[in-house]
């Protein structure tokens, strides 16, 4: 039979969709059947798929003992959302173990969800880059600025959290 068909039948009998079945656990990420199904057609990607990709790049990219391994820090969707919705001091504590303040570039996934009480809310993702050497941010949005307000909120918190003696990053 088809691989996983028995598991899907058992899942339906237990009252849940086979789309909720766990498919892959990788580092700190968990992908379910519904997440991977997004890759098979003209669908928008969700936070699970994007966070998995960041986790994959972190794991398979430069090893910690290689030169320049800490030049780029990838901040997944959940941490980016958290940082956008806490105080600068709390953001600094969240970001410190990641090495964001030492990295030459930090990439943050930005979501347009502005309601912290709705997990997995929002409908559009973009990318915010922090460029330490330029002390500036760059926002990349495939929808022509639809996420500008969300990116500006995250950049403002990051600027306050990463403020150094010179000046805070340009927002």
PDB file of C-alpha atoms in Angstrom:
ATOM      1  CA  UNK A   1       0.000   0.000   0.000  1.00  0.00           C
ATOM      2  CA  UNK A   2       0.862   3.668   0.114  1.00  0.00           C
ATOM      3  CA  UNK A   3       3.432   4.543   2.833  1.00  0.00           C
ATOM      4  CA  UNK A   4       1.701   6.062   5.817  1.00  0.00           C
ATOM      5  CA  UNK A   5      -1.775   5.022   4.666  1.00  0.00           C
ATOM      6  CA  UNK A   6      -2.345   2.891   7.770  1.00  0.00           C
ATOM      7  CA  UNK A   7      -1.198   5.744  10.001  1.00  0.00           C
ATOM      8  CA  UNK A   8      -3.605   8.121   8.250  1.00  0.00           C
ATOM      9  CA  UNK A   9      -6.493   5.668   8.699  1.00  0.00           C
ATOM     10  CA  UNK A  10      -5.641   5.277  12.386  1.00  0.00           C
ATOM     11  CA  UNK A  11      -5.433   9.053  12.811  1.00  0.00           C
ATOM     12  CA  UNK A  12      -8.881   9.501  11.272  1.00  0.00           C
ATOM     13  CA  UNK A  13     -10.270   6.853  13.625  1.00  0.00           C
ATOM     14  CA  UNK A  14      -8.821   8.787  16.572  1.00  0.00           C
ATOM     15  CA  UNK A  15     -10.663  11.902  15.381  1.00  0.00           C
ATOM     16  CA  UNK A  16      -7.850  13.943  13.937  1.00  0.00           C
ATOM     17  CA  UNK A  17      -6.707  14.604  10.421  1.00  0.00           C
ATOM     18  CA  UNK A  18      -3.747  12.826   8.896  1.00  0.00           C
ATOM     19  CA  UNK A  19      -2.553  16.320   7.984  1.00  0.00           C
ATOM     20  CA  UNK A  20      -1.710  16.754  11.700  1.00  0.00           C
ATOM     21  CA  UNK A  21       0.636  13.752  11.705  1.00  0.00           C
ATOM     22  CA  UNK A  22       4.232  14.533  12.600  1.00  0.00           C
ATOM     23  CA  UNK A  23       6.439  14.079   9.580  1.00  0.00           C
ATOM     24  CA  UNK A  24       9.856  15.412  10.551  1.00  0.00           C
ATOM     25  CA  UNK A  25      11.542  16.574  13.710  1.00  0.00           C
ATOM     26  CA  UNK A  26      14.744  18.461  12.944  1.00  0.00           C
ATOM     27  CA  UNK A  27      16.614  20.440  15.571  1.00  0.00           C
ATOM     28  CA  UNK A  28      14.057  22.709  17.213  1.00  0.00           C
ATOM     29  CA  UNK A  29      11.537  22.328  14.381  1.00  0.00           C
ATOM     30  CA  UNK A  30       8.631  20.000  13.845  1.00  0.00           C
ATOM     31  CA  UNK A  31       7.021  19.623  10.453  1.00  0.00           C
ATOM     32  CA  UNK A  32       3.612  18.060  10.055  1.00  0.00           C
ATOM     33  CA  UNK A  33       2.089  16.599   6.909  1.00  0.00           C
ATOM     34  CA  UNK A  34       0.108  19.834   6.363  1.00  0.00           C
ATOM     35  CA  UNK A  35       3.326  21.903   6.445  1.00  0.00           C
ATOM     36  CA  UNK A  36       5.132  19.796   3.866  1.00  0.00           C
ATOM     37  CA  UNK A  37       2.005  19.678   1.677  1.00  0.00           C
ATOM     38  CA  UNK A  38       2.432  23.436   1.149  1.00  0.00           C
ATOM     39  CA  UNK A  39       5.548  22.663  -0.882  1.00  0.00           C
ATOM     40  CA  UNK A  40       3.648  20.664  -3.509  1.00  0.00           C
ATOM     41  CA  UNK A  41       1.685  23.428  -5.143  1.00  0.00           C
ATOM     42  CA  UNK A  42       1.228  27.120  -5.541  1.00  0.00           C
ATOM     43  CA  UNK A  43       0.793  27.768  -1.808  1.00  0.00           C
ATOM     44  CA  UNK A  44       2.141  30.343   0.596  1.00  0.00           C
ATOM     45  CA  UNK A  45       4.693  29.006   3.079  1.00  0.00           C
ATOM     46  CA  UNK A  46       3.938  28.969   6.789  1.00  0.00           C
ATOM     47  CA  UNK A  47       6.106  29.695   9.812  1.00  0.00           C
ATOM     48  CA  UNK A  48       6.895  26.004  10.371  1.00  0.00           C
ATOM     49  CA  UNK A  49       8.379  25.611   6.880  1.00  0.00           C
ATOM     50  CA  UNK A  50      10.364  28.851   7.077  1.00  0.00           C
ATOM     51  CA  UNK A  51      11.650  28.109  10.570  1.00  0.00           C
ATOM     52  CA  UNK A  52      12.650  24.624   9.404  1.00  0.00           C
ATOM     53  CA  UNK A  53      14.638  26.175   6.552  1.00  0.00           C
ATOM     54  CA  UNK A  54      16.437  28.533   8.953  1.00  0.00           C
ATOM     55  CA  UNK A  55      17.161  25.570  11.270  1.00  0.00           C
ATOM     56  CA  UNK A  56      18.476  23.565   8.327  1.00  0.00           C
ATOM     57  CA  UNK A  57      20.745  26.418   7.243  1.00  0.00           C
ATOM     58  CA  UNK A  58      22.033  26.828  10.809  1.00  0.00           C
ATOM     59  CA  UNK A  59      22.748  23.104  11.113  1.00  0.00           C
ATOM     60  CA  UNK A  60      24.187  22.490   7.668  1.00  0.00           C
ATOM     61  CA  UNK A  61      25.930  25.824   7.167  1.00  0.00           C
ATOM     62  CA  UNK A  62      29.259  26.936   8.571  1.00  0.00           C
ATOM     63  CA  UNK A  63      30.351  24.912  11.575  1.00  0.00           C
ATOM     64  CA  UNK A  64      31.101  26.841  14.799  1.00  0.00           C
ATOM     65  CA  UNK A  65      34.867  26.296  14.485  1.00  0.00           C
ATOM     66  CA  UNK A  66      35.004  27.606  10.899  1.00  0.00           C
ATOM     67  CA  UNK A  67      36.128  31.177  10.219  1.00  0.00           C
ATOM     68  CA  UNK A  68      33.217  33.596   9.887  1.00  0.00           C
ATOM     69  CA  UNK A  69      30.709  31.024  11.206  1.00  0.00           C
ATOM     70  CA  UNK A  70      29.101  33.702  13.373  1.00  0.00           C
ATOM     71  CA  UNK A  71      28.805  36.319  10.623  1.00  0.00           C
ATOM     72  CA  UNK A  72      25.120  35.611   9.909  1.00  0.00           C
ATOM     73  CA  UNK A  73      22.491  34.818  12.531  1.00  0.00           C
ATOM     74  CA  UNK A  74      19.111  33.435  11.465  1.00  0.00           C
ATOM     75  CA  UNK A  75      16.237  34.212  13.841  1.00  0.00           C
ATOM     76  CA  UNK A  76      13.218  31.966  13.311  1.00  0.00           C
ATOM     77  CA  UNK A  77       9.597  33.010  13.137  1.00  0.00           C
ATOM     78  CA  UNK A  78       8.642  32.422  16.761  1.00  0.00           C
ATOM     79  CA  UNK A  79      11.620  34.308  18.203  1.00  0.00           C
ATOM     80  CA  UNK A  80      11.169  37.171  15.734  1.00  0.00           C
ATOM     81  CA  UNK A  81       7.515  37.449  16.766  1.00  0.00           C
ATOM     82  CA  UNK A  82       8.478  37.344  20.442  1.00  0.00           C
ATOM     83  CA  UNK A  83      11.113  40.062  20.017  1.00  0.00           C
ATOM     84  CA  UNK A  84       8.653  42.281  18.131  1.00  0.00           C
ATOM     85  CA  UNK A  85       6.231  42.107  21.045  1.00  0.00           C
ATOM     86  CA  UNK A  86       8.394  42.568  24.146  1.00  0.00           C
ATOM     87  CA  UNK A  87      10.354  45.423  25.661  1.00  0.00           C
ATOM     88  CA  UNK A  88      13.872  46.205  24.411  1.00  0.00           C
ATOM     89  CA  UNK A  89      15.355  44.802  27.632  1.00  0.00           C
ATOM     90  CA  UNK A  90      13.461  41.536  27.192  1.00  0.00           C
ATOM     91  CA  UNK A  91      14.455  41.452  23.519  1.00  0.00           C
ATOM     92  CA  UNK A  92      18.121  41.930  24.495  1.00  0.00           C
ATOM     93  CA  UNK A  93      17.872  38.926  26.835  1.00  0.00           C
ATOM     94  CA  UNK A  94      16.251  36.784  24.108  1.00  0.00           C
ATOM     95  CA  UNK A  95      18.801  37.803  21.470  1.00  0.00           C
ATOM     96  CA  UNK A  96      21.980  37.583  23.579  1.00  0.00           C
ATOM     97  CA  UNK A  97      22.423  33.788  23.369  1.00  0.00           C
ATOM     98  CA  UNK A  98      21.981  33.959  19.586  1.00  0.00           C
ATOM     99  CA  UNK A  99      24.897  36.362  19.138  1.00  0.00           C
ATOM    100  CA  UNK A 100      22.857  38.920  17.195  1.00  0.00           C
ATOM    101  CA  UNK A 101      24.847  41.888  18.524  1.00  0.00           C
ATOM    102  CA  UNK A 102      28.147  40.302  17.361  1.00  0.00           C
ATOM    103  CA  UNK A 103      26.931  39.089  13.959  1.00  0.00           C
ATOM    104  CA  UNK A 104      27.618  41.060  10.807  1.00  0.00           C
ATOM    105  CA  UNK A 105      24.074  40.292   9.668  1.00  0.00           C
ATOM    106  CA  UNK A 106      20.977  38.977  11.402  1.00  0.00           C
ATOM    107  CA  UNK A 107      17.936  37.841   9.417  1.00  0.00           C
ATOM    108  CA  UNK A 108      14.488  37.937  11.030  1.00  0.00           C
ATOM    109  CA  UNK A 109      11.257  36.443   9.694  1.00  0.00           C
ATOM    110  CA  UNK A 110       8.493  39.071   9.967  1.00  0.00           C
ATOM    111  CA  UNK A 111       4.788  38.254  10.236  1.00  0.00           C
ATOM    112  CA  UNK A 112       1.890  40.687   9.967  1.00  0.00           C
ATOM    113  CA  UNK A 113       0.139  39.254  13.040  1.00  0.00           C
ATOM    114  CA  UNK A 114      -0.310  42.092  15.541  1.00  0.00           C
ATOM    115  CA  UNK A 115      -2.406  40.112  18.030  1.00  0.00           C
ATOM    116  CA  UNK A 116      -0.149  38.288  20.514  1.00  0.00           C
ATOM    117  CA  UNK A 117      -3.132  36.318  21.805  1.00  0.00           C
ATOM    118  CA  UNK A 118      -3.493  34.535  18.439  1.00  0.00           C
ATOM    119  CA  UNK A 119      -0.778  31.925  17.991  1.00  0.00           C
ATOM    120  CA  UNK A 120      -0.059  31.299  14.342  1.00  0.00           C
ATOM    121  CA  UNK A 121      -1.996  34.385  13.283  1.00  0.00           C
ATOM    122  CA  UNK A 122      -1.143  36.651  10.413  1.00  0.00           C
ATOM    123  CA  UNK A 123      -1.132  35.929   6.730  1.00  0.00           C
ATOM    124  CA  UNK A 124       2.048  37.347   5.229  1.00  0.00           C
ATOM    125  CA  UNK A 125       5.763  36.898   5.825  1.00  0.00           C
ATOM    126  CA  UNK A 126       8.728  39.041   4.888  1.00  0.00           C
ATOM    127  CA  UNK A 127      12.401  39.282   5.837  1.00  0.00           C
ATOM    128  CA  UNK A 128      14.127  41.952   7.944  1.00  0.00           C
ATOM    129  CA  UNK A 129      17.927  42.120   7.822  1.00  0.00           C
ATOM    130  CA  UNK A 130      20.017  43.861  10.477  1.00  0.00           C
ATOM    131  CA  UNK A 131      23.366  44.950   9.028  1.00  0.00           C
ATOM    132  CA  UNK A 132      25.749  45.649  11.904  1.00  0.00           C
ATOM    133  CA  UNK A 133      28.556  47.279   9.897  1.00  0.00           C
ATOM    134  CA  UNK A 134      26.076  49.748   8.369  1.00  0.00           C
ATOM    135  CA  UNK A 135      24.144  49.951  11.647  1.00  0.00           C
ATOM    136  CA  UNK A 136      20.936  49.717   9.595  1.00  0.00           C
ATOM    137  CA  UNK A 137      17.979  47.528   8.683  1.00  0.00           C
ATOM    138  CA  UNK A 138      16.768  46.399   5.259  1.00  0.00           C
ATOM    139  CA  UNK A 139      13.262  45.020   4.733  1.00  0.00           C
ATOM    140  CA  UNK A 140      12.413  42.603   1.913  1.00  0.00           C
ATOM    141  CA  UNK A 141       8.723  42.136   1.194  1.00  0.00           C
ATOM    142  CA  UNK A 142       7.374  40.289  -1.848  1.00  0.00           C
ATOM    143  CA  UNK A 143       4.013  42.046  -1.430  1.00  0.00           C
ATOM    144  CA  UNK A 144       5.264  45.563  -2.007  1.00  0.00           C
ATOM    145  CA  UNK A 145       5.410  46.766   1.574  1.00  0.00           C
ATOM    146  CA  UNK A 146       2.420  44.949   3.033  1.00  0.00           C
ATOM    147  CA  UNK A 147       4.548  44.088   6.078  1.00  0.00           C
ATOM    148  CA  UNK A 148       6.147  47.508   6.496  1.00  0.00           C
ATOM    149  CA  UNK A 149       4.338  48.250   9.781  1.00  0.00           C
ATOM    150  CA  UNK A 150       5.240  44.862  11.285  1.00  0.00           C
ATOM    151  CA  UNK A 151       8.858  45.194  10.130  1.00  0.00           C
ATOM    152  CA  UNK A 152       9.058  48.736  11.538  1.00  0.00           C
ATOM    153  CA  UNK A 153       7.735  47.495  14.912  1.00  0.00           C
ATOM    154  CA  UNK A 154      10.369  44.740  15.008  1.00  0.00           C
ATOM    155  CA  UNK A 155      13.122  47.089  13.823  1.00  0.00           C
ATOM    156  CA  UNK A 156      12.235  49.645  16.515  1.00  0.00           C
ATOM    157  CA  UNK A 157      12.488  47.028  19.276  1.00  0.00           C
ATOM    158  CA  UNK A 158      15.718  45.685  17.782  1.00  0.00           C
ATOM    159  CA  UNK A 159      17.209  49.167  17.449  1.00  0.00           C
ATOM    160  CA  UNK A 160      16.504  49.860  21.110  1.00  0.00           C
ATOM    161  CA  UNK A 161      17.793  46.417  22.147  1.00  0.00           C
ATOM    162  CA  UNK A 162      20.963  46.602  20.030  1.00  0.00           C
ATOM    163  CA  UNK A 163      21.740  50.237  20.755  1.00  0.00           C
ATOM    164  CA  UNK A 164      25.451  50.795  21.144  1.00  0.00           C
ATOM    165  CA  UNK A 165      27.591  53.725  22.158  1.00  0.00           C
ATOM    166  CA  UNK A 166      27.771  55.051  18.580  1.00  0.00           C
ATOM    167  CA  UNK A 167      24.114  55.290  17.607  1.00  0.00           C
ATOM    168  CA  UNK A 168      21.087  53.087  17.289  1.00  0.00           C
ATOM    169  CA  UNK A 169      20.516  51.394  13.907  1.00  0.00           C
ATOM    170  CA  UNK A 170      18.586  53.283  11.269  1.00  0.00           C
ATOM    171  CA  UNK A 171      14.984  52.078  11.095  1.00  0.00           C
TER     172      UNK A 171
END
